[in-house]
């Protein structure tokens, strides 16, 4: 075969591959993150004027256990709106696709489903009333998102629990990696504090759900967002922490990193979580005429007065700054920019998790933490982590808020930028960073068993 022929056949091969790929992409059902765009239908089957059943048509992509389950809950559009149906394996017209070849969680079966005129009796309509599907889904998101949040937390810690002992033994430049601040303060300590902030929010939300406060969807979204993003970052950092070994199958951190990746995609992606969080708290900001986070900040100012060492003052600074940023966004109608709406979701999650971790450190100090709560760290360690996280949250809200409120303008932020710096108390937030390095040293000492018995109050 001449060179010219080879070129022609290579370009044909690429064309054929492209066709295959484009074909595959076009097969994907349309709904995805947008539950409202549901295309699966459930038509009533009526006999003697009575609904006796439904005929379901459509397809579903990415269904966990899709290829192996015996019973499925399927969302489909009835004449009265989206509704859940129980469909059993083996029903005529109901077929399951091949297992997907995935990046991670490779032992978990994920498959597409196809429903062609699948008949179900009327009693398979969940709740017996049509059109309740989205409300029913909303009613469980608080729980299911909390569950995925816990996956992220557990996976992040599973990776760090490999990186921490590894770095205590691995000698480089004459000393263990665990004694090198540039290593621990980048690859270990920030991830531990972020995971613990996620844990604080998860456990607090779980307790509130157990206490009957409802399904707490927004709190579930905040917990999922923080813990799964933290889990992913921790697993990724753990690969780096193990160097070349981290990049191999044998040391497992690369597997954990592939497995935890799904937690920021399923049960609502991180971007959808940002939107959910932001929309809800935006309503709270509007309804309270801008004082929602100023009010919440006061709770942490009071906590700071009782427990000056748990980072509550800094959490309060984050919340006051958030209230000011949200108010500027309202006045400038800036949530019409989707990027600003979603960034608000991130800042809200940081500010609220900072509050939660401060409360947890205080409760631990008072010996009042719920008996079900995790007790891996004592009060001084939790307090130091809380101070680290709260500093991050306050600076993130103020700095990123200034950046994007200014960035939404096209005419130069000018005087408003300077006013906003004052309004968010940027000076105080910068001053509150003092002691950060010392707190990180202390947390590293705790993690590597070097902390002195004497309590560190920071
Ligand atoms: C392994 C696995 C298991 C799963 N198991 C199940 C299951 O059991 N049951 C089930 O129902 N689903 C399941 N899913 C589906 C999962 O919930 C969806 O994949 C997820 O919600 C994202 O939808 P999508 O894949 O269509 O992506 P898309 O919605 O197309 O999103 C693609 C990207 O665009 C972003 N995006 C989407 N909408 C917006 C927007 N409005 N604004 C800004 N950005 C946006 C997303 O954040 C994402 O980054 C599973 C998925 C996987 C991969």
Short mmCIF file of C-alpha atoms and ligand atoms in Angstrom, two decimals:
data_model
loop_
_atom_site.label_atom_id
_atom_site.label_comp_id
_atom_site.label_asym_id
_atom_site.label_seq_id
_atom_site.Cartn_x
_atom_site.Cartn_y
_atom_site.Cartn_z
CA UNK A 1 0.00 0.00 0.00
CA UNK A 2 1.46 3.39 -1.04
CA UNK A 3 1.68 6.39 1.32
CA UNK A 4 -1.24 8.07 -0.43
CA UNK A 5 -3.44 4.98 0.03
CA UNK A 6 -2.50 4.79 3.71
CA UNK A 7 -3.50 8.45 4.18
CA UNK A 8 -6.83 7.86 2.47
CA UNK A 9 -7.64 4.79 4.56
CA UNK A 10 -6.59 6.55 7.79
CA UNK A 11 -8.88 9.49 7.06
CA UNK A 12 -11.73 7.06 6.17
CA UNK A 13 -11.15 5.29 9.46
CA UNK A 14 -11.40 8.62 11.32
CA UNK A 15 -14.59 9.48 9.39
CA UNK A 16 -16.11 6.08 10.27
CA UNK A 17 -15.12 6.50 13.93
CA UNK A 18 -16.65 9.97 13.98
CA UNK A 19 -19.88 8.64 12.51
CA UNK A 20 -19.99 5.93 15.16
CA UNK A 21 -19.31 8.44 17.93
CA UNK A 22 -21.85 10.97 16.69
CA UNK A 23 -24.38 8.14 16.31
CA UNK A 24 -23.75 7.11 19.91
CA UNK A 25 -24.07 10.65 21.24
CA UNK A 26 -27.37 11.15 19.43
CA UNK A 27 -28.76 8.02 21.10
CA UNK A 28 -28.57 9.59 24.56
CA UNK A 29 -31.94 10.47 26.08
CA UNK A 30 -32.40 14.21 26.52
CA UNK A 31 -33.39 14.74 30.15
CA UNK A 32 -30.17 14.23 32.23
CA UNK A 33 -29.81 17.00 34.82
CA UNK A 34 -33.14 18.50 33.75
CA UNK A 35 -35.83 16.26 35.26
CA UNK A 36 -38.51 18.51 33.78
CA UNK A 37 -37.38 17.57 30.23
CA UNK A 38 -38.54 13.99 30.80
CA UNK A 39 -39.49 12.17 27.57
CA UNK A 40 -40.67 8.78 28.87
CA UNK A 41 -44.46 8.56 28.69
CA UNK A 42 -47.09 6.57 30.57
CA UNK A 43 -50.43 6.42 28.71
CA UNK A 44 -53.54 5.44 30.60
CA UNK A 45 -55.23 2.15 29.74
CA UNK A 46 -58.93 2.66 30.40
CA UNK A 47 -61.56 -0.08 30.65
CA UNK A 48 -65.23 0.61 31.41
CA UNK A 49 -64.33 4.24 32.19
CA UNK A 50 -61.75 3.17 34.82
CA UNK A 51 -57.94 3.45 34.63
CA UNK A 52 -56.73 -0.15 34.91
CA UNK A 53 -53.12 0.36 33.93
CA UNK A 54 -50.48 2.30 31.96
CA UNK A 55 -48.38 1.70 28.86
CA UNK A 56 -44.87 3.06 29.33
CA UNK A 57 -42.59 4.09 26.45
CA UNK A 58 -39.13 5.58 26.58
CA UNK A 59 -35.55 4.93 27.53
CA UNK A 60 -33.31 5.61 30.53
CA UNK A 61 -29.56 6.07 30.53
CA UNK A 62 -27.08 5.35 33.35
CA UNK A 63 -29.20 3.30 35.71
CA UNK A 64 -27.35 1.87 38.73
CA UNK A 65 -28.04 -1.86 38.96
CA UNK A 66 -29.96 -1.39 35.70
CA UNK A 67 -28.80 -4.71 34.29
CA UNK A 68 -29.35 -6.80 37.42
CA UNK A 69 -32.29 -5.39 39.43
CA UNK A 70 -35.58 -7.28 39.85
CA UNK A 71 -37.71 -4.16 40.32
CA UNK A 72 -37.27 -0.60 39.01
CA UNK A 73 -38.76 2.76 39.91
CA UNK A 74 -39.34 4.57 36.61
CA UNK A 75 -40.33 8.21 36.17
CA UNK A 76 -42.71 8.78 33.25
CA UNK A 77 -45.05 11.52 32.07
CA UNK A 78 -48.75 10.75 32.60
CA UNK A 79 -51.47 13.11 31.32
CA UNK A 80 -51.32 14.75 34.79
CA UNK A 81 -47.52 15.07 34.81
CA UNK A 82 -44.42 13.13 35.89
CA UNK A 83 -45.16 10.05 38.00
CA UNK A 84 -43.20 7.11 39.40
CA UNK A 85 -44.05 3.53 38.43
CA UNK A 86 -42.75 0.21 39.67
CA UNK A 87 -41.74 -1.95 36.72
CA UNK A 88 -40.60 -5.52 37.17
CA UNK A 89 -37.82 -7.25 35.31
CA UNK A 90 -39.19 -9.55 32.62
CA UNK A 91 -42.18 -7.33 31.79
CA UNK A 92 -42.80 -7.68 28.01
CA UNK A 93 -41.13 -4.80 26.12
CA UNK A 94 -38.75 -4.00 29.01
CA UNK A 95 -35.08 -4.54 28.08
CA UNK A 96 -31.80 -3.81 29.79
CA UNK A 97 -28.63 -2.72 28.01
CA UNK A 98 -25.08 -3.99 28.36
CA UNK A 99 -23.09 -2.83 31.42
CA UNK A 100 -21.40 0.53 30.73
CA UNK A 101 -17.60 0.49 30.52
CA UNK A 102 -16.90 3.12 33.18
CA UNK A 103 -13.98 5.22 34.47
CA UNK A 104 -14.62 4.09 38.07
CA UNK A 105 -17.02 2.10 40.29
CA UNK A 106 -16.42 -0.66 37.77
CA UNK A 107 -17.95 -3.33 40.00
CA UNK A 108 -21.23 -1.43 40.11
CA UNK A 109 -23.55 -2.38 37.27
CA UNK A 110 -24.77 0.62 35.25
CA UNK A 111 -26.99 0.03 32.24
CA UNK A 112 -29.48 1.71 29.93
CA UNK A 113 -33.12 0.66 29.99
CA UNK A 114 -35.59 0.57 27.15
CA UNK A 115 -39.36 0.49 27.60
CA UNK A 116 -41.46 -0.29 24.52
CA UNK A 117 -45.17 -0.39 25.31
CA UNK A 118 -44.51 -1.88 28.73
CA UNK A 119 -47.82 -2.51 30.50
CA UNK A 120 -48.14 -2.06 34.28
CA UNK A 121 -51.29 -2.35 36.42
CA UNK A 122 -52.67 0.88 37.88
CA UNK A 123 -51.54 -0.12 41.38
CA UNK A 124 -47.91 0.23 40.20
CA UNK A 125 -48.33 4.02 40.18
CA UNK A 126 -46.44 5.15 43.30
CA UNK A 127 -48.76 7.04 45.66
CA UNK A 128 -51.80 6.15 43.47
CA UNK A 129 -52.08 9.77 42.24
CA UNK A 130 -50.66 10.96 38.92
CA UNK A 131 -48.42 14.00 38.63
CA UNK A 132 -46.72 13.68 42.02
CA UNK A 133 -43.39 12.44 40.65
CA UNK A 134 -41.29 15.58 40.97
CA UNK A 135 -42.64 16.31 44.46
CA UNK A 136 -41.90 12.72 45.49
CA UNK A 137 -38.37 13.01 44.09
CA UNK A 138 -37.87 16.29 45.98
CA UNK A 139 -39.05 14.59 49.16
CA UNK A 140 -36.13 12.14 49.13
CA UNK A 141 -33.30 14.32 47.78
CA UNK A 142 -32.33 15.42 51.28
CA UNK A 143 -31.63 11.78 52.21
CA UNK A 144 -30.19 10.54 48.94
CA UNK A 145 -27.82 13.49 48.56
CA UNK A 146 -26.69 13.03 52.14
CA UNK A 147 -25.96 9.41 51.29
CA UNK A 148 -23.78 10.39 48.30
CA UNK A 149 -22.14 13.07 50.46
CA UNK A 150 -21.13 10.26 52.82
CA UNK A 151 -19.64 8.32 49.87
CA UNK A 152 -17.49 11.35 49.04
CA UNK A 153 -16.42 11.80 52.66
CA UNK A 154 -15.55 8.13 53.09
CA UNK A 155 -13.66 7.88 49.82
CA UNK A 156 -11.68 11.07 50.49
CA UNK A 157 -10.65 9.75 53.90
CA UNK A 158 -9.85 6.29 52.47
CA UNK A 159 -7.33 7.99 50.17
CA UNK A 160 -5.85 10.20 52.91
CA UNK A 161 -5.62 7.21 55.23
CA UNK A 162 -3.19 5.78 52.70
CA UNK A 163 -1.30 9.01 52.04
CA UNK A 164 -0.76 9.90 55.72
CA UNK A 165 1.02 6.66 56.82
CA UNK A 166 2.89 6.54 53.51
CA UNK A 167 4.30 10.03 54.03
CA UNK A 168 5.33 9.21 57.61
CA UNK A 169 7.61 6.47 56.24
CA UNK A 170 8.79 7.85 52.92
CA UNK A 171 12.17 9.56 53.39
CA UNK A 172 13.13 12.31 50.99
CA UNK A 173 16.05 14.75 51.41
CA UNK A 174 16.94 13.09 54.72
CA UNK A 175 13.56 13.29 56.47
CA UNK A 176 10.05 11.82 56.19
CA UNK A 177 7.69 13.67 53.84
CA UNK A 178 5.37 14.11 56.82
CA UNK A 179 7.87 16.61 58.27
CA UNK A 180 7.87 18.80 55.18
CA UNK A 181 5.47 21.70 55.52
CA UNK A 182 5.30 22.30 51.77
CA UNK A 183 4.02 18.75 51.42
CA UNK A 184 1.62 18.44 54.37
CA UNK A 185 0.15 21.94 54.02
CA UNK A 186 -0.66 21.42 50.35
CA UNK A 187 -1.46 17.72 49.99
CA UNK A 188 -2.84 16.67 53.38
CA UNK A 189 -4.03 19.32 55.87
CA UNK A 190 -6.36 21.40 53.61
CA UNK A 191 -8.07 18.21 52.45
CA UNK A 192 -8.54 16.96 55.98
CA UNK A 193 -10.12 20.26 57.06
CA UNK A 194 -12.42 20.42 54.04
CA UNK A 195 -13.55 16.82 54.57
CA UNK A 196 -14.20 17.53 58.24
CA UNK A 197 -16.27 20.60 57.30
CA UNK A 198 -18.26 18.32 54.98
CA UNK A 199 -18.64 15.77 57.77
CA UNK A 200 -19.87 18.43 60.20
CA UNK A 201 -22.53 19.52 57.71
CA UNK A 202 -23.56 15.93 56.86
CA UNK A 203 -23.98 14.88 60.48
CA UNK A 204 -25.79 18.07 61.44
CA UNK A 205 -28.21 17.67 58.52
CA UNK A 206 -28.76 13.97 59.30
CA UNK A 207 -29.60 14.84 62.91
CA UNK A 208 -32.07 17.49 61.75
CA UNK A 209 -33.75 15.05 59.35
CA UNK A 210 -33.92 12.44 62.15
CA UNK A 211 -35.48 15.10 64.37
CA UNK A 212 -38.32 15.51 61.85
CA UNK A 213 -37.37 18.81 60.20
CA UNK A 214 -38.40 17.51 56.77
CA UNK A 215 -36.28 16.40 53.87
CA UNK A 216 -33.92 19.45 53.94
CA UNK A 217 -33.11 19.40 50.22
CA UNK A 218 -30.91 22.47 50.21
CA UNK A 219 -28.91 21.23 53.18
CA UNK A 220 -28.58 17.84 51.44
CA UNK A 221 -27.26 19.69 48.38
CA UNK A 222 -24.74 21.67 50.48
CA UNK A 223 -23.56 18.49 52.21
CA UNK A 224 -23.20 16.66 48.89
CA UNK A 225 -21.45 19.54 47.20
CA UNK A 226 -18.89 20.10 49.97
CA UNK A 227 -18.16 16.47 50.88
CA UNK A 228 -17.98 15.11 47.32
CA UNK A 229 -15.84 17.99 46.01
CA UNK A 230 -13.60 17.57 49.08
CA UNK A 231 -13.48 13.80 48.58
CA UNK A 232 -12.45 14.20 44.95
CA UNK A 233 -9.78 16.78 45.77
CA UNK A 234 -8.45 14.60 48.62
CA UNK A 235 -8.19 11.52 46.40
CA UNK A 236 -6.47 13.50 43.66
CA UNK A 237 -4.02 14.99 46.20
CA UNK A 238 -3.36 11.53 47.60
CA UNK A 239 -2.14 10.32 44.19
CA UNK A 240 0.31 13.24 44.21
CA UNK A 241 1.25 12.52 47.83
CA UNK A 242 2.36 9.01 46.86
CA UNK A 243 4.32 10.25 43.84
CA UNK A 244 4.93 7.57 41.19
CA UNK A 245 3.47 4.88 43.45
CA UNK A 246 0.21 6.82 43.60
CA UNK A 247 -0.04 6.48 39.85
CA UNK A 248 -0.01 2.67 39.98
CA UNK A 249 -2.87 0.25 40.61
CA UNK A 250 -1.12 -1.39 43.56
CA UNK A 251 -1.41 1.54 45.96
CA UNK A 252 -5.16 1.95 45.44
CA UNK A 253 -5.34 5.75 45.64
CA UNK A 254 -5.77 6.01 41.86
CA UNK A 255 -8.69 3.56 42.11
CA UNK A 256 -10.25 5.56 44.92
CA UNK A 257 -9.83 8.68 42.80
CA UNK A 258 -11.62 7.02 39.86
CA UNK A 259 -14.37 5.66 42.12
CA UNK A 260 -15.07 8.89 44.02
CA UNK A 261 -15.32 10.84 40.74
CA UNK A 262 -18.91 9.67 40.22
CA UNK A 263 -20.06 11.39 43.43
CA UNK A 264 -19.78 14.84 41.84
CA UNK A 265 -21.84 13.61 38.86
CA UNK A 266 -24.71 11.39 40.00
CA UNK A 267 -27.60 12.33 42.27
CA UNK A 268 -27.23 15.82 40.77
CA UNK A 269 -23.92 17.17 39.45
CA UNK A 270 -21.93 19.73 41.43
CA UNK A 271 -23.11 22.45 39.05
CA UNK A 272 -26.75 21.46 39.64
CA UNK A 273 -26.03 21.48 43.41
CA UNK A 274 -24.62 25.02 43.11
CA UNK A 275 -27.81 26.07 41.33
CA UNK A 276 -30.09 24.36 43.87
CA UNK A 277 -28.28 25.92 46.83
CA UNK A 278 -28.12 29.35 45.28
CA UNK A 279 -31.76 29.51 44.20
CA UNK A 280 -33.04 28.53 47.62
CA UNK A 281 -30.87 30.88 49.66
CA UNK A 282 -31.47 33.65 47.11
CA UNK A 283 -35.18 33.41 47.94
CA UNK A 284 -34.30 33.59 51.65
CA UNK A 285 -32.20 36.71 50.96
CA UNK A 286 -35.08 38.37 49.09
CA UNK A 287 -37.77 37.39 51.60
CA UNK A 288 -35.77 38.76 54.52
CA UNK A 289 -34.84 41.93 52.61
CA UNK A 290 -31.17 41.05 52.66
CA UNK A 291 -30.70 40.17 56.32
CA UNK A 292 -30.80 36.35 56.09
CA UNK A 293 -27.03 35.85 56.38
CA UNK A 294 -26.53 38.89 58.63
CA UNK A 295 -28.96 37.19 61.05
CA UNK A 296 -27.24 33.84 60.76
CA UNK A 297 -23.88 35.54 61.35
CA UNK A 298 -25.12 36.79 64.73
CA UNK A 299 -25.51 33.20 65.95
CA UNK A 300 -21.79 32.72 65.28
CA UNK A 301 -20.83 36.01 66.90
CA UNK A 302 -22.58 34.73 70.03
CA UNK A 303 -20.75 31.41 69.70
CA UNK A 304 -17.46 33.29 69.33
CA UNK A 305 -18.15 35.04 72.62
CA UNK A 306 -18.63 31.68 74.38
CA UNK A 307 -15.91 29.78 72.49
CA UNK A 308 -13.27 32.17 71.16
CA UNK A 309 -11.18 29.30 69.73
CA UNK A 310 -13.58 27.51 67.35
CA UNK A 311 -13.41 29.84 64.34
CA UNK A 312 -16.97 31.08 64.85
CA UNK A 313 -15.97 34.76 64.48
CA UNK A 314 -14.51 34.05 61.09
CA UNK A 315 -17.59 32.05 60.05
CA UNK A 316 -19.62 35.14 61.03
CA UNK A 317 -17.36 37.33 58.86
CA UNK A 318 -18.00 34.94 55.94
CA UNK A 319 -21.77 35.21 56.42
CA UNK A 320 -21.82 39.00 56.74
CA UNK A 321 -19.70 39.24 53.59
CA UNK A 322 -22.07 36.85 51.82
CA UNK A 323 -25.08 38.99 52.75
CA UNK A 324 -23.35 42.08 51.30
CA UNK A 325 -22.34 40.27 48.10
CA UNK A 326 -25.88 38.96 47.64
CA UNK A 327 -27.30 42.43 48.18
CA UNK A 328 -24.99 43.89 45.50
CA UNK A 329 -26.03 41.06 43.20
CA UNK A 330 -29.69 41.91 43.84
CA UNK A 331 -29.23 45.64 43.29
CA UNK A 332 -27.33 45.04 40.05
CA UNK A 333 -29.67 42.21 38.95
CA UNK A 334 -26.54 40.09 38.59
CA UNK A 335 -28.14 36.67 39.05
CA UNK A 336 -29.25 37.04 35.45
CA UNK A 337 -25.67 35.90 34.83
CA UNK A 338 -25.77 32.16 35.44
CA UNK A 339 -22.09 32.09 36.41
CA UNK A 340 -22.75 34.48 39.29
CA UNK A 341 -25.79 32.48 40.41
CA UNK A 342 -23.73 29.28 40.54
CA UNK A 343 -20.70 30.90 42.20
CA UNK A 344 -23.06 32.15 44.91
CA UNK A 345 -23.97 28.49 45.48
CA UNK A 346 -20.31 27.71 46.14
CA UNK A 347 -19.79 30.64 48.55
CA UNK A 348 -22.97 29.79 50.43
CA UNK A 349 -21.81 26.20 50.87
CA UNK A 350 -18.45 27.38 52.25
CA UNK A 351 -19.99 29.89 54.64
CA UNK A 352 -22.59 27.43 55.97
CA UNK A 353 -20.07 24.59 56.36
CA UNK A 354 -17.75 26.96 58.25
CA UNK A 355 -20.62 27.61 60.67
CA UNK A 356 -21.32 23.93 61.02
CA UNK A 357 -17.72 22.98 61.77
CA UNK A 358 -17.45 25.78 64.35
CA UNK A 359 -20.62 24.49 66.08
CA UNK A 360 -19.26 20.95 66.01
CA UNK A 361 -15.93 22.00 67.57
CA UNK A 362 -17.83 23.89 70.30
CA UNK A 363 -20.13 20.92 71.01
CA UNK A 364 -17.13 18.62 71.17
CA UNK A 365 -15.49 20.99 73.65
CA UNK A 366 -18.65 21.00 75.78
CA UNK A 367 -18.94 17.20 75.60
CA UNK A 368 -22.36 17.61 73.95
CA UNK A 369 -21.71 16.17 70.51
CA UNK A 370 -24.35 13.60 69.52
CA UNK A 371 -23.44 10.08 70.53
CA UNK A 372 -23.73 8.98 66.90
CA UNK A 373 -21.19 11.59 65.76
CA UNK A 374 -17.73 10.61 64.54
CA UNK A 375 -15.06 11.15 67.21
CA UNK A 376 -11.86 10.81 65.27
CA UNK A 377 -10.66 14.23 66.42
CA UNK A 378 -10.78 15.85 69.83
CA UNK A 379 -11.90 19.42 70.56
CA UNK A 380 -8.52 21.16 70.11
CA UNK A 381 -7.98 19.42 66.76
CA UNK A 382 -11.51 20.18 65.54
CA UNK A 383 -11.15 23.79 66.69
CA UNK A 384 -7.92 24.23 64.73
CA UNK A 385 -9.52 22.68 61.64
CA UNK A 386 -12.51 24.93 62.06
CA UNK A 387 -10.32 28.05 62.26
CA UNK A 388 -8.47 26.97 59.10
CA UNK A 389 -11.68 26.28 57.19
CA UNK A 390 -13.48 29.41 58.37
CA UNK A 391 -10.55 31.60 57.25
CA UNK A 392 -10.73 29.95 53.84
CA UNK A 393 -14.51 30.42 53.66
CA UNK A 394 -14.41 34.12 54.63
CA UNK A 395 -11.59 34.92 52.21
CA UNK A 396 -13.23 32.94 49.41
CA UNK A 397 -16.59 34.69 49.83
CA UNK A 398 -15.03 38.17 50.01
CA UNK A 399 -12.34 37.79 47.39
CA UNK A 400 -14.35 35.85 44.84
CA UNK A 401 -17.41 37.98 45.56
CA UNK A 402 -15.45 41.17 44.85
CA UNK A 403 -14.03 39.56 41.74
CA UNK A 404 -17.35 38.55 40.22
CA UNK A 405 -19.45 41.50 41.33
CA UNK A 406 -16.77 43.67 39.71
CA UNK A 407 -16.39 41.23 36.82
CA UNK A 408 -20.07 41.48 35.89
CA UNK A 409 -19.62 45.16 35.08
CA UNK A 410 -18.30 46.42 31.80
CA UNK A 411 -17.76 50.05 32.81
CA UNK A 412 -15.08 49.69 35.53
CA UNK A 413 -16.06 48.86 39.11
CA UNK A 414 -14.53 52.15 40.36
CA UNK A 415 -15.95 53.51 43.58
CA UNK A 416 -18.38 50.65 44.04
CA UNK A 417 -15.42 48.23 44.26
CA UNK A 418 -13.87 50.24 47.11
CA UNK A 419 -17.26 50.49 48.89
CA UNK A 420 -17.79 46.78 48.56
CA UNK A 421 -14.36 46.06 50.05
CA UNK A 422 -15.45 48.04 53.10
CA UNK A 423 -18.90 46.43 53.14
CA UNK A 424 -17.54 42.89 53.14
CA UNK A 425 -15.06 43.88 55.84
CA UNK A 426 -12.15 42.79 53.71
CA UNK A 427 -9.61 44.24 56.13
CA UNK A 428 -10.96 42.17 59.04
CA UNK A 429 -11.05 39.04 56.89
CA UNK A 430 -7.39 39.57 55.94
CA UNK A 431 -6.44 40.18 59.59
CA UNK A 432 -8.28 36.99 60.57
CA UNK A 433 -5.79 34.99 58.49
CA UNK A 434 -3.18 35.54 61.23
CA UNK A 435 -2.31 32.23 62.89
CA UNK A 436 -3.24 30.15 59.84
CA UNK A 437 0.18 28.57 59.44
CA UNK A 438 0.43 27.78 63.14
CA UNK A 439 -2.99 26.08 63.04
CA UNK A 440 -1.95 24.05 60.00
CA UNK A 441 1.25 22.99 61.79
CA UNK A 442 -0.88 21.86 64.73
CA UNK A 443 -3.30 19.86 62.55
CA UNK A 444 -0.33 18.20 60.81
CA UNK A 445 1.05 17.31 64.26
CA UNK A 446 -2.31 15.77 65.20
CA UNK A 447 -2.49 13.75 61.99
CA UNK A 448 1.04 12.40 62.44
CA UNK A 449 0.68 11.77 66.18
CA UNK A 450 3.13 14.54 67.10
CA UNK A 451 0.70 16.83 68.94
CA UNK A 452 1.60 17.60 72.53
CA UNK A 453 -0.83 16.40 75.17
CA UNK A 454 -1.45 20.03 76.22
CA UNK A 455 -4.52 21.48 74.54
CA UNK A 456 -3.77 23.98 71.81
CA UNK A 457 -6.19 26.85 71.84
CA UNK A 458 -4.81 28.92 68.96
C1 LIG B 1 -22.32 5.53 36.97
C2 LIG B 1 -23.63 6.28 36.93
C3 LIG B 1 -24.73 5.81 37.64
C4 LIG B 1 -25.95 6.48 37.59
N1 LIG B 1 -27.04 5.98 38.24
C5 LIG B 1 -28.24 6.56 38.07
C6 LIG B 1 -29.44 5.96 38.59
O1 LIG B 1 -29.40 4.92 39.22
N2 LIG B 1 -30.62 6.59 38.37
C7 LIG B 1 -30.70 7.74 37.66
O2 LIG B 1 -31.80 8.25 37.46
N3 LIG B 1 -29.60 8.32 37.15
C8 LIG B 1 -28.38 7.76 37.32
N4 LIG B 1 -27.27 8.33 36.77
C9 LIG B 1 -27.45 9.54 35.96
C10 LIG B 1 -26.84 10.75 36.60
O3 LIG B 1 -27.64 11.21 37.64
C11 LIG B 1 -26.66 11.80 35.47
O4 LIG B 1 -25.61 11.34 34.65
C12 LIG B 1 -26.35 13.17 36.01
O5 LIG B 1 -27.45 13.70 36.69
C13 LIG B 1 -25.97 14.15 34.90
O6 LIG B 1 -26.85 14.09 33.81
P1 LIG B 1 -26.24 13.89 32.34
O7 LIG B 1 -25.32 12.73 32.38
O8 LIG B 1 -27.37 13.84 31.39
O9 LIG B 1 -25.37 15.18 32.10
P2 LIG B 1 -25.89 16.60 31.66
O10 LIG B 1 -27.13 16.96 32.40
O11 LIG B 1 -25.94 16.69 30.18
O12 LIG B 1 -24.70 17.48 32.20
C14 LIG B 1 -23.44 17.62 31.53
C15 LIG B 1 -22.66 18.75 32.21
O13 LIG B 1 -23.39 19.96 32.09
C16 LIG B 1 -23.66 20.53 33.36
N5 LIG B 1 -25.02 21.09 33.34
C17 LIG B 1 -26.18 20.43 33.13
N6 LIG B 1 -27.21 21.27 33.19
C18 LIG B 1 -26.70 22.50 33.42
C19 LIG B 1 -27.26 23.80 33.57
N7 LIG B 1 -28.58 23.99 33.50
N8 LIG B 1 -26.43 24.82 33.80
C20 LIG B 1 -25.09 24.64 33.88
N9 LIG B 1 -24.50 23.45 33.74
C21 LIG B 1 -25.29 22.39 33.52
C22 LIG B 1 -23.57 19.35 34.33
O14 LIG B 1 -23.24 19.79 35.62
C23 LIG B 1 -22.46 18.54 33.71
O15 LIG B 1 -21.21 19.07 34.07
C24 LIG B 1 -26.04 7.67 36.84
C25 LIG B 1 -24.93 8.14 36.14
C26 LIG B 1 -23.74 7.46 36.16
C27 LIG B 1 -22.57 7.99 35.35
#
